[in-house]
Amino acid sequence: MGAGLTDFLVALGLVFVIEGLLFAAFPDFAKKALLAVTEAPDQFLRIIGISSAVIGVILIWFIRG
Protein backbone atom coordinates (compact mmCIF):
# COMPACT_ATOMS: atom_id res chain seq x y z
CA MET A 1 0.00 0.00 0.00
CA GLY A 2 1.43 3.39 -1.00
CA ALA A 3 2.17 6.19 1.43
CA GLY A 4 -0.56 8.38 -0.10
CA LEU A 5 -3.22 5.72 0.39
CA THR A 6 -2.01 5.04 3.93
CA ASP A 7 -2.20 8.75 4.78
CA PHE A 8 -5.69 8.92 3.30
CA LEU A 9 -6.90 5.94 5.34
CA VAL A 10 -5.38 7.38 8.53
CA ALA A 11 -7.12 10.70 7.86
CA LEU A 12 -10.41 8.92 7.20
CA GLY A 13 -9.99 6.98 10.43
CA LEU A 14 -9.43 10.22 12.34
CA VAL A 15 -12.65 11.64 10.88
CA PHE A 16 -14.54 8.62 12.24
CA VAL A 17 -12.85 8.94 15.64
CA ILE A 18 -13.65 12.64 15.98
CA GLU A 19 -17.21 12.19 14.77
CA GLY A 20 -17.74 9.25 17.10
CA LEU A 21 -16.39 11.18 20.08
CA LEU A 22 -18.69 14.11 19.34
CA PHE A 23 -21.74 11.85 19.16
CA ALA A 24 -20.71 10.02 22.33
CA ALA A 25 -19.87 13.13 24.35
CA PHE A 26 -22.63 15.46 23.11
CA PRO A 27 -25.56 13.42 21.78
CA ASP A 28 -28.13 16.21 22.26
CA PHE A 29 -25.93 18.71 20.42
CA ALA A 30 -25.39 16.18 17.61
CA LYS A 31 -29.14 15.70 17.20
CA LYS A 32 -29.76 19.45 17.09
CA ALA A 33 -26.90 19.95 14.62
CA LEU A 34 -28.24 17.23 12.31
CA LEU A 35 -31.72 18.72 12.48
CA ALA A 36 -30.32 22.16 11.63
CA VAL A 37 -28.52 20.69 8.61
CA THR A 38 -31.72 19.14 7.27
CA GLU A 39 -33.47 22.51 7.55
CA ALA A 40 -30.66 24.59 6.02
CA PRO A 41 -30.90 25.72 2.40
CA ASP A 42 -28.86 23.76 -0.14
CA GLN A 43 -26.86 26.80 -1.22
CA PHE A 44 -25.76 27.45 2.38
CA LEU A 45 -24.64 23.83 2.76
CA ARG A 46 -22.68 24.05 -0.50
CA ILE A 47 -20.88 27.19 0.68
CA ILE A 48 -20.04 25.58 4.04
CA GLY A 49 -18.87 22.38 2.32
CA ILE A 50 -16.65 24.16 -0.20
CA SER A 51 -15.24 26.44 2.51
CA SER A 52 -14.43 23.47 4.73
CA ALA A 53 -12.76 21.64 1.85
CA VAL A 54 -10.63 24.68 0.96
CA ILE A 55 -9.59 25.21 4.58
CA GLY A 56 -8.69 21.51 4.82
CA VAL A 57 -6.56 21.65 1.66
CA ILE A 58 -4.77 24.78 2.88
CA LEU A 59 -4.12 23.21 6.28
CA ILE A 60 -2.73 20.04 4.70
CA TRP A 61 -0.63 22.13 2.31
CA PHE A 62 0.96 24.07 5.18
CA ILE A 63 1.54 20.95 7.29
CA ARG A 64 3.05 18.99 4.40
CA GLY A 65 4.85 22.13 3.08
C-alpha atoms as one frame of an Amber mdcrd trajectory, in Angstrom:
protein
   0.000   0.000   0.000   1.430   3.389  -1.002   2.170   6.194   1.432  -0.561
   8.379  -0.099  -3.215   5.724   0.386  -2.007   5.038   3.925  -2.203   8.748
   4.776  -5.692   8.925   3.304  -6.895   5.943   5.335  -5.381   7.377   8.527
  -7.120  10.704   7.860 -10.409   8.917   7.201  -9.987   6.979  10.432  -9.433
  10.225  12.341 -12.649  11.638  10.880 -14.543   8.618  12.235 -12.845   8.936
  15.642 -13.647  12.643  15.978 -17.215  12.191  14.769 -17.741   9.247  17.104
 -16.395  11.179  20.076 -18.687  14.114  19.338 -21.743  11.846  19.157 -20.710
  10.019  22.332 -19.874  13.128  24.352 -22.626  15.458  23.113 -25.563  13.423
  21.776 -28.127  16.215  22.264 -25.931  18.712  20.424 -25.386  16.183  17.614
 -29.137  15.699  17.205 -29.756  19.454  17.091 -26.905  19.948  14.623 -28.235
  17.229  12.309 -31.716  18.724  12.480 -30.316  22.161  11.630 -28.519  20.685
   8.614 -31.721  19.141   7.268 -33.472  22.512   7.545 -30.659  24.585   6.016
 -30.897  25.723   2.395 -28.856  23.755  -0.145 -26.858  26.804  -1.225 -25.761
  27.451   2.375 -24.639  23.831   2.763 -22.683  24.053  -0.502 -20.880  27.190
   0.682 -20.037  25.584   4.035 -18.870  22.384   2.321 -16.652  24.163  -0.204
 -15.242  26.445   2.511 -14.433  23.472   4.726 -12.759  21.639   1.849 -10.634
  24.684   0.961  -9.590  25.213   4.579  -8.686  21.513   4.821  -6.565  21.645
   1.664  -4.766  24.783   2.881  -4.124  23.206   6.276  -2.726  20.040   4.699
  -0.625  22.127   2.311   0.961  24.070   5.182   1.540  20.953   7.294   3.050
  18.987   4.396   4.848  22.131   3.085
